[in-house]
């Protein structure tokens, strides 16, 4: 118990020191106005909007890494982290037609890069809300972990707005279909056992971290193509 408490304190101090940096370094990407339209971003140039979206994706990925590490430190015993329990829980975006290999990603068109980012973003909005709900039921969950999860969830919605406007600007597409994962994590009302719940949430975080990295990678590749089309890797 003493080791657990010490670990929580150490993580909380470390996180509190870093947390303001995320907020001050973040470029606003709130596209919706008071009427609910995305007019706040339509007046921004395509180049600046892409830069803001990339910066937003970078922050989301960075905090997702911190979330995963913090969750593992607090709730996942070392032997469990080495086991293959996670294999029982497939990533919710596994069925999406998005390549993972570097060679396949390089072959994606600009249009498919943008739509892949949008699919990933929209597929994670509901699961992150679910994650907040389940972690609130844990005993001794640090506020920092809950606050970071909420922050990422909110920033993901802002990122979605920015990508939607970017698609309109770059591809001249005015209508978009919202993508939802068929493998919903919200459909089961039965409360899982504690260990099962922890491992499922750990898998969710791990999968989200991987997908957040994909979002950042795709957007940076898109940016590279705008400036140096033949030397992007």
PDB file of C-alpha atoms in Angstrom:
ATOM      1  CA  UNK A   1       0.000   0.000   0.000  1.00  0.00           C
ATOM      2  CA  UNK A   2       2.857   2.349   0.824  1.00  0.00           C
ATOM      3  CA  UNK A   3       4.483   1.658  -2.545  1.00  0.00           C
ATOM      4  CA  UNK A   4       1.193   2.310  -4.327  1.00  0.00           C
ATOM      5  CA  UNK A   5       0.675   5.625  -2.516  1.00  0.00           C
ATOM      6  CA  UNK A   6       4.258   6.692  -3.195  1.00  0.00           C
ATOM      7  CA  UNK A   7       3.847   5.827  -6.861  1.00  0.00           C
ATOM      8  CA  UNK A   8       0.652   7.876  -7.111  1.00  0.00           C
ATOM      9  CA  UNK A   9       2.320  10.876  -5.460  1.00  0.00           C
ATOM     10  CA  UNK A  10       5.371  10.658  -7.709  1.00  0.00           C
ATOM     11  CA  UNK A  11       3.240  10.444 -10.835  1.00  0.00           C
ATOM     12  CA  UNK A  12       0.976  13.280  -9.676  1.00  0.00           C
ATOM     13  CA  UNK A  13       3.910  15.610  -9.016  1.00  0.00           C
ATOM     14  CA  UNK A  14       5.469  14.751 -12.383  1.00  0.00           C
ATOM     15  CA  UNK A  15       2.163  15.213 -14.199  1.00  0.00           C
ATOM     16  CA  UNK A  16       1.364  18.489 -12.456  1.00  0.00           C
ATOM     17  CA  UNK A  17       4.709  19.902 -13.573  1.00  0.00           C
ATOM     18  CA  UNK A  18       4.064  18.925 -17.201  1.00  0.00           C
ATOM     19  CA  UNK A  19       0.329  19.568 -17.416  1.00  0.00           C
ATOM     20  CA  UNK A  20       0.459  23.403 -17.818  1.00  0.00           C
ATOM     21  CA  UNK A  21       2.883  22.994 -20.721  1.00  0.00           C
ATOM     22  CA  UNK A  22       0.234  21.144 -22.732  1.00  0.00           C
ATOM     23  CA  UNK A  23      -2.299  23.882 -22.153  1.00  0.00           C
ATOM     24  CA  UNK A  24      -0.047  26.859 -22.870  1.00  0.00           C
ATOM     25  CA  UNK A  25       1.573  25.250 -25.909  1.00  0.00           C
ATOM     26  CA  UNK A  26      -1.737  24.243 -27.456  1.00  0.00           C
ATOM     27  CA  UNK A  27      -2.948  26.254 -30.442  1.00  0.00           C
ATOM     28  CA  UNK A  28      -6.739  26.735 -30.263  1.00  0.00           C
ATOM     29  CA  UNK A  29      -8.682  24.556 -32.692  1.00  0.00           C
ATOM     30  CA  UNK A  30     -12.247  25.209 -31.586  1.00  0.00           C
ATOM     31  CA  UNK A  31     -13.966  25.524 -34.947  1.00  0.00           C
ATOM     32  CA  UNK A  32     -17.585  25.739 -33.813  1.00  0.00           C
ATOM     33  CA  UNK A  33     -19.198  29.130 -33.289  1.00  0.00           C
ATOM     34  CA  UNK A  34     -22.200  29.935 -31.072  1.00  0.00           C
ATOM     35  CA  UNK A  35     -24.565  28.622 -33.757  1.00  0.00           C
ATOM     36  CA  UNK A  36     -22.755  25.288 -33.996  1.00  0.00           C
ATOM     37  CA  UNK A  37     -21.218  25.788 -37.446  1.00  0.00           C
ATOM     38  CA  UNK A  38     -17.509  25.389 -38.169  1.00  0.00           C
ATOM     39  CA  UNK A  39     -17.075  28.988 -39.330  1.00  0.00           C
ATOM     40  CA  UNK A  40     -14.214  29.777 -36.938  1.00  0.00           C
ATOM     41  CA  UNK A  41     -11.834  27.594 -38.942  1.00  0.00           C
ATOM     42  CA  UNK A  42     -13.072  28.315 -42.461  1.00  0.00           C
ATOM     43  CA  UNK A  43     -11.437  31.746 -42.433  1.00  0.00           C
ATOM     44  CA  UNK A  44      -8.021  30.273 -41.599  1.00  0.00           C
ATOM     45  CA  UNK A  45      -5.733  29.559 -44.538  1.00  0.00           C
ATOM     46  CA  UNK A  46      -5.311  25.920 -45.539  1.00  0.00           C
ATOM     47  CA  UNK A  47      -1.624  25.963 -44.591  1.00  0.00           C
ATOM     48  CA  UNK A  48      -2.202  27.412 -41.126  1.00  0.00           C
ATOM     49  CA  UNK A  49      -5.164  25.136 -40.482  1.00  0.00           C
ATOM     50  CA  UNK A  50      -3.081  22.064 -41.391  1.00  0.00           C
ATOM     51  CA  UNK A  51      -0.350  23.267 -39.015  1.00  0.00           C
ATOM     52  CA  UNK A  52      -2.887  23.667 -36.209  1.00  0.00           C
ATOM     53  CA  UNK A  53      -4.407  20.252 -36.854  1.00  0.00           C
ATOM     54  CA  UNK A  54      -0.944  18.651 -36.814  1.00  0.00           C
ATOM     55  CA  UNK A  55      -0.045  20.426 -33.574  1.00  0.00           C
ATOM     56  CA  UNK A  56      -3.314  19.234 -32.054  1.00  0.00           C
ATOM     57  CA  UNK A  57      -2.630  15.652 -33.149  1.00  0.00           C
ATOM     58  CA  UNK A  58       0.869  15.853 -31.646  1.00  0.00           C
ATOM     59  CA  UNK A  59      -0.564  16.910 -28.286  1.00  0.00           C
ATOM     60  CA  UNK A  60      -3.207  14.185 -28.358  1.00  0.00           C
ATOM     61  CA  UNK A  61      -0.545  11.553 -29.054  1.00  0.00           C
ATOM     62  CA  UNK A  62       1.808  12.909 -26.387  1.00  0.00           C
ATOM     63  CA  UNK A  63      -0.873  12.874 -23.706  1.00  0.00           C
ATOM     64  CA  UNK A  64      -2.052   9.425 -24.829  1.00  0.00           C
ATOM     65  CA  UNK A  65       1.484   8.166 -24.139  1.00  0.00           C
ATOM     66  CA  UNK A  66       1.406   9.715 -20.668  1.00  0.00           C
ATOM     67  CA  UNK A  67      -2.038   8.238 -20.004  1.00  0.00           C
ATOM     68  CA  UNK A  68      -0.907   4.770 -21.011  1.00  0.00           C
ATOM     69  CA  UNK A  69       2.230   4.936 -18.864  1.00  0.00           C
ATOM     70  CA  UNK A  70       0.372   6.323 -15.869  1.00  0.00           C
ATOM     71  CA  UNK A  71      -2.416   3.747 -16.121  1.00  0.00           C
ATOM     72  CA  UNK A  72       0.109   0.927 -16.406  1.00  0.00           C
ATOM     73  CA  UNK A  73       2.097   2.198 -13.440  1.00  0.00           C
ATOM     74  CA  UNK A  74      -0.978   2.476 -11.247  1.00  0.00           C
ATOM     75  CA  UNK A  75      -3.118  -0.501 -12.220  1.00  0.00           C
ATOM     76  CA  UNK A  76      -1.153  -3.080 -14.213  1.00  0.00           C
ATOM     77  CA  UNK A  77       1.167  -5.376 -12.244  1.00  0.00           C
ATOM     78  CA  UNK A  78       4.382  -6.125 -14.127  1.00  0.00           C
ATOM     79  CA  UNK A  79       3.539  -9.804 -14.868  1.00  0.00           C
ATOM     80  CA  UNK A  80       0.198  -8.776 -16.365  1.00  0.00           C
ATOM     81  CA  UNK A  81       1.817  -6.242 -18.692  1.00  0.00           C
ATOM     82  CA  UNK A  82       3.935  -9.061 -20.142  1.00  0.00           C
ATOM     83  CA  UNK A  83       1.067 -11.493 -20.628  1.00  0.00           C
ATOM     84  CA  UNK A  84      -0.990 -11.843 -23.785  1.00  0.00           C
ATOM     85  CA  UNK A  85      -4.271 -10.943 -22.079  1.00  0.00           C
ATOM     86  CA  UNK A  86      -4.608  -7.986 -24.406  1.00  0.00           C
ATOM     87  CA  UNK A  87      -4.937 -10.372 -27.338  1.00  0.00           C
ATOM     88  CA  UNK A  88      -8.437 -11.220 -26.101  1.00  0.00           C
ATOM     89  CA  UNK A  89      -9.482  -7.620 -26.684  1.00  0.00           C
ATOM     90  CA  UNK A  90      -9.108  -6.588 -30.301  1.00  0.00           C
ATOM     91  CA  UNK A  91      -8.585  -2.912 -31.031  1.00  0.00           C
ATOM     92  CA  UNK A  92     -11.896  -1.305 -31.938  1.00  0.00           C
ATOM     93  CA  UNK A  93     -10.435   0.168 -35.136  1.00  0.00           C
ATOM     94  CA  UNK A  94      -8.982  -3.128 -36.345  1.00  0.00           C
ATOM     95  CA  UNK A  95     -11.691  -3.534 -38.997  1.00  0.00           C
ATOM     96  CA  UNK A  96     -11.139  -0.084 -40.509  1.00  0.00           C
ATOM     97  CA  UNK A  97      -9.552  -0.171 -43.994  1.00  0.00           C
ATOM     98  CA  UNK A  98      -6.438   1.682 -42.864  1.00  0.00           C
ATOM     99  CA  UNK A  99      -2.981   0.263 -43.682  1.00  0.00           C
ATOM    100  CA  UNK A 100      -0.234  -0.008 -41.083  1.00  0.00           C
ATOM    101  CA  UNK A 101       2.900  -0.742 -43.074  1.00  0.00           C
ATOM    102  CA  UNK A 102       5.103   2.155 -44.144  1.00  0.00           C
ATOM    103  CA  UNK A 103       5.044   1.149 -47.821  1.00  0.00           C
ATOM    104  CA  UNK A 104       1.241   0.963 -47.897  1.00  0.00           C
ATOM    105  CA  UNK A 105       0.886   4.321 -46.141  1.00  0.00           C
ATOM    106  CA  UNK A 106       3.180   5.928 -48.698  1.00  0.00           C
ATOM    107  CA  UNK A 107       0.799   4.789 -51.440  1.00  0.00           C
ATOM    108  CA  UNK A 108      -2.234   6.493 -49.903  1.00  0.00           C
ATOM    109  CA  UNK A 109      -3.623   9.500 -51.724  1.00  0.00           C
ATOM    110  CA  UNK A 110      -4.017  12.819 -49.920  1.00  0.00           C
ATOM    111  CA  UNK A 111      -7.765  12.249 -49.881  1.00  0.00           C
ATOM    112  CA  UNK A 112      -7.424   8.837 -48.259  1.00  0.00           C
ATOM    113  CA  UNK A 113      -4.924  10.149 -45.718  1.00  0.00           C
ATOM    114  CA  UNK A 114      -7.409  12.791 -44.567  1.00  0.00           C
ATOM    115  CA  UNK A 115     -10.355  10.420 -44.506  1.00  0.00           C
ATOM    116  CA  UNK A 116      -8.286   7.843 -42.610  1.00  0.00           C
ATOM    117  CA  UNK A 117      -7.508  10.431 -39.935  1.00  0.00           C
ATOM    118  CA  UNK A 118     -11.194  11.351 -39.732  1.00  0.00           C
ATOM    119  CA  UNK A 119     -12.231   7.695 -39.413  1.00  0.00           C
ATOM    120  CA  UNK A 120      -9.753   7.158 -36.595  1.00  0.00           C
ATOM    121  CA  UNK A 121     -10.749  10.325 -34.741  1.00  0.00           C
ATOM    122  CA  UNK A 122     -14.472   9.622 -34.958  1.00  0.00           C
ATOM    123  CA  UNK A 123     -14.037   5.969 -33.981  1.00  0.00           C
ATOM    124  CA  UNK A 124     -12.441   6.991 -30.664  1.00  0.00           C
ATOM    125  CA  UNK A 125     -14.815   9.714 -29.460  1.00  0.00           C
ATOM    126  CA  UNK A 126     -17.336   7.368 -27.786  1.00  0.00           C
ATOM    127  CA  UNK A 127     -14.774   4.881 -26.388  1.00  0.00           C
ATOM    128  CA  UNK A 128     -12.928   7.693 -24.601  1.00  0.00           C
ATOM    129  CA  UNK A 129     -16.187   8.808 -22.991  1.00  0.00           C
ATOM    130  CA  UNK A 130     -16.696   5.202 -21.893  1.00  0.00           C
ATOM    131  CA  UNK A 131     -13.154   5.120 -20.533  1.00  0.00           C
ATOM    132  CA  UNK A 132     -13.827   8.153 -18.350  1.00  0.00           C
ATOM    133  CA  UNK A 133     -16.927   6.460 -16.932  1.00  0.00           C
ATOM    134  CA  UNK A 134     -15.168   3.204 -16.082  1.00  0.00           C
ATOM    135  CA  UNK A 135     -12.108   4.831 -14.512  1.00  0.00           C
ATOM    136  CA  UNK A 136     -14.334   6.889 -12.238  1.00  0.00           C
ATOM    137  CA  UNK A 137     -15.470   3.581 -10.702  1.00  0.00           C
ATOM    138  CA  UNK A 138     -11.947   2.531  -9.775  1.00  0.00           C
ATOM    139  CA  UNK A 139     -10.761   2.876  -6.198  1.00  0.00           C
ATOM    140  CA  UNK A 140      -8.166   5.603  -5.601  1.00  0.00           C
ATOM    141  CA  UNK A 141      -8.084   6.834  -9.201  1.00  0.00           C
ATOM    142  CA  UNK A 142      -5.937  10.012  -9.222  1.00  0.00           C
ATOM    143  CA  UNK A 143      -7.673  13.154 -10.440  1.00  0.00           C
ATOM    144  CA  UNK A 144      -4.781  13.710 -12.821  1.00  0.00           C
ATOM    145  CA  UNK A 145      -5.579  10.494 -14.684  1.00  0.00           C
ATOM    146  CA  UNK A 146      -9.264  11.424 -14.968  1.00  0.00           C
ATOM    147  CA  UNK A 147      -8.452  15.004 -16.003  1.00  0.00           C
ATOM    148  CA  UNK A 148      -6.022  13.896 -18.682  1.00  0.00           C
ATOM    149  CA  UNK A 149      -8.563  11.444 -20.093  1.00  0.00           C
ATOM    150  CA  UNK A 150     -11.210  14.157 -20.199  1.00  0.00           C
ATOM    151  CA  UNK A 151      -8.752  16.592 -21.803  1.00  0.00           C
ATOM    152  CA  UNK A 152      -7.850  14.127 -24.562  1.00  0.00           C
ATOM    153  CA  UNK A 153     -11.530  13.366 -25.163  1.00  0.00           C
ATOM    154  CA  UNK A 154     -12.323  17.060 -25.606  1.00  0.00           C
ATOM    155  CA  UNK A 155      -9.298  17.692 -27.809  1.00  0.00           C
ATOM    156  CA  UNK A 156     -10.288  14.763 -30.005  1.00  0.00           C
ATOM    157  CA  UNK A 157     -13.592  16.491 -30.752  1.00  0.00           C
ATOM    158  CA  UNK A 158     -11.726  19.693 -31.630  1.00  0.00           C
ATOM    159  CA  UNK A 159      -9.391  17.654 -33.846  1.00  0.00           C
ATOM    160  CA  UNK A 160     -12.403  16.155 -35.618  1.00  0.00           C
ATOM    161  CA  UNK A 161     -13.731  19.654 -36.336  1.00  0.00           C
ATOM    162  CA  UNK A 162     -10.384  20.773 -37.734  1.00  0.00           C
ATOM    163  CA  UNK A 163     -10.058  17.719 -39.988  1.00  0.00           C
ATOM    164  CA  UNK A 164     -13.617  18.180 -41.301  1.00  0.00           C
ATOM    165  CA  UNK A 165     -12.840  21.785 -42.316  1.00  0.00           C
ATOM    166  CA  UNK A 166      -9.488  20.704 -43.750  1.00  0.00           C
ATOM    167  CA  UNK A 167     -11.218  18.108 -45.938  1.00  0.00           C
ATOM    168  CA  UNK A 168     -13.591  20.771 -47.190  1.00  0.00           C
ATOM    169  CA  UNK A 169     -10.717  23.116 -47.995  1.00  0.00           C
ATOM    170  CA  UNK A 170      -8.341  20.600 -49.571  1.00  0.00           C
ATOM    171  CA  UNK A 171     -10.805  18.247 -51.257  1.00  0.00           C
ATOM    172  CA  UNK A 172     -13.749  20.573 -51.751  1.00  0.00           C
ATOM    173  CA  UNK A 173     -16.073  18.106 -50.049  1.00  0.00           C
ATOM    174  CA  UNK A 174     -18.970  19.741 -48.225  1.00  0.00           C
ATOM    175  CA  UNK A 175     -20.755  16.670 -46.850  1.00  0.00           C
ATOM    176  CA  UNK A 176     -19.237  13.968 -44.708  1.00  0.00           C
ATOM    177  CA  UNK A 177     -20.620  10.806 -43.159  1.00  0.00           C
ATOM    178  CA  UNK A 178     -19.864  10.292 -39.490  1.00  0.00           C
ATOM    179  CA  UNK A 179     -18.044   7.033 -38.863  1.00  0.00           C
ATOM    180  CA  UNK A 180     -18.823   4.922 -35.814  1.00  0.00           C
ATOM    181  CA  UNK A 181     -17.124   1.721 -34.787  1.00  0.00           C
ATOM    182  CA  UNK A 182     -19.300  -1.367 -35.190  1.00  0.00           C
ATOM    183  CA  UNK A 183     -17.567  -2.927 -32.184  1.00  0.00           C
ATOM    184  CA  UNK A 184     -19.023  -0.598 -29.567  1.00  0.00           C
ATOM    185  CA  UNK A 185     -17.583  -0.740 -26.069  1.00  0.00           C
ATOM    186  CA  UNK A 186     -20.731   0.861 -24.681  1.00  0.00           C
ATOM    187  CA  UNK A 187     -23.241  -1.833 -25.580  1.00  0.00           C
ATOM    188  CA  UNK A 188     -22.636  -4.146 -22.620  1.00  0.00           C
ATOM    189  CA  UNK A 189     -24.460  -3.005 -19.475  1.00  0.00           C
ATOM    190  CA  UNK A 190     -23.054  -5.826 -17.344  1.00  0.00           C
ATOM    191  CA  UNK A 191     -20.303  -4.642 -15.019  1.00  0.00           C
ATOM    192  CA  UNK A 192     -17.154  -6.698 -15.723  1.00  0.00           C
ATOM    193  CA  UNK A 193     -14.915  -8.118 -13.041  1.00  0.00           C
ATOM    194  CA  UNK A 194     -12.263  -5.731 -11.771  1.00  0.00           C
ATOM    195  CA  UNK A 195      -9.296  -7.430 -13.444  1.00  0.00           C
ATOM    196  CA  UNK A 196     -11.185  -7.823 -16.696  1.00  0.00           C
ATOM    197  CA  UNK A 197     -12.240  -4.173 -16.614  1.00  0.00           C
ATOM    198  CA  UNK A 198      -8.701  -2.975 -15.943  1.00  0.00           C
ATOM    199  CA  UNK A 199      -7.227  -5.085 -18.729  1.00  0.00           C
ATOM    200  CA  UNK A 200      -9.905  -3.969 -21.166  1.00  0.00           C
ATOM    201  CA  UNK A 201      -9.287  -0.316 -20.341  1.00  0.00           C
ATOM    202  CA  UNK A 202      -5.549  -0.844 -20.599  1.00  0.00           C
ATOM    203  CA  UNK A 203      -6.040  -2.339 -24.056  1.00  0.00           C
ATOM    204  CA  UNK A 204      -8.248   0.595 -25.015  1.00  0.00           C
ATOM    205  CA  UNK A 205      -5.551   3.048 -24.001  1.00  0.00           C
ATOM    206  CA  UNK A 206      -2.842   1.079 -25.778  1.00  0.00           C
ATOM    207  CA  UNK A 207      -4.874   0.911 -28.971  1.00  0.00           C
ATOM    208  CA  UNK A 208      -5.736   4.591 -28.763  1.00  0.00           C
ATOM    209  CA  UNK A 209      -2.061   5.491 -28.367  1.00  0.00           C
ATOM    210  CA  UNK A 210      -1.227   3.533 -31.544  1.00  0.00           C
ATOM    211  CA  UNK A 211      -4.054   5.186 -33.473  1.00  0.00           C
ATOM    212  CA  UNK A 212      -3.131   8.644 -32.173  1.00  0.00           C
ATOM    213  CA  UNK A 213       0.354   8.050 -33.548  1.00  0.00           C
ATOM    214  CA  UNK A 214      -1.185   7.067 -36.890  1.00  0.00           C
ATOM    215  CA  UNK A 215      -3.200  10.291 -36.966  1.00  0.00           C
ATOM    216  CA  UNK A 216      -0.073  12.348 -36.358  1.00  0.00           C
ATOM    217  CA  UNK A 217       1.947  10.374 -38.930  1.00  0.00           C
ATOM    218  CA  UNK A 218      -0.705  10.692 -41.657  1.00  0.00           C
ATOM    219  CA  UNK A 219      -1.089  14.436 -41.121  1.00  0.00           C
ATOM    220  CA  UNK A 220       2.667  15.030 -41.163  1.00  0.00           C
ATOM    221  CA  UNK A 221       2.970  13.020 -44.371  1.00  0.00           C
ATOM    222  CA  UNK A 222       0.234  15.169 -45.863  1.00  0.00           C
ATOM    223  CA  UNK A 223       2.092  18.323 -44.772  1.00  0.00           C
ATOM    224  CA  UNK A 224       5.324  17.025 -46.288  1.00  0.00           C
ATOM    225  CA  UNK A 225       3.604  16.431 -49.622  1.00  0.00           C
ATOM    226  CA  UNK A 226       2.504  20.049 -49.683  1.00  0.00           C
ATOM    227  CA  UNK A 227       6.113  21.253 -49.451  1.00  0.00           C
ATOM    228  CA  UNK A 228       8.367  18.483 -50.795  1.00  0.00           C
ATOM    229  CA  UNK A 229       6.282  15.969 -52.674  1.00  0.00           C
ATOM    230  CA  UNK A 230       9.097  13.672 -53.791  1.00  0.00           C
ATOM    231  CA  UNK A 231      11.079  13.408 -50.575  1.00  0.00           C
ATOM    232  CA  UNK A 232       8.501  12.341 -47.992  1.00  0.00           C
ATOM    233  CA  UNK A 233       9.109   9.202 -45.990  1.00  0.00           C
TER     234      UNK A 233
END
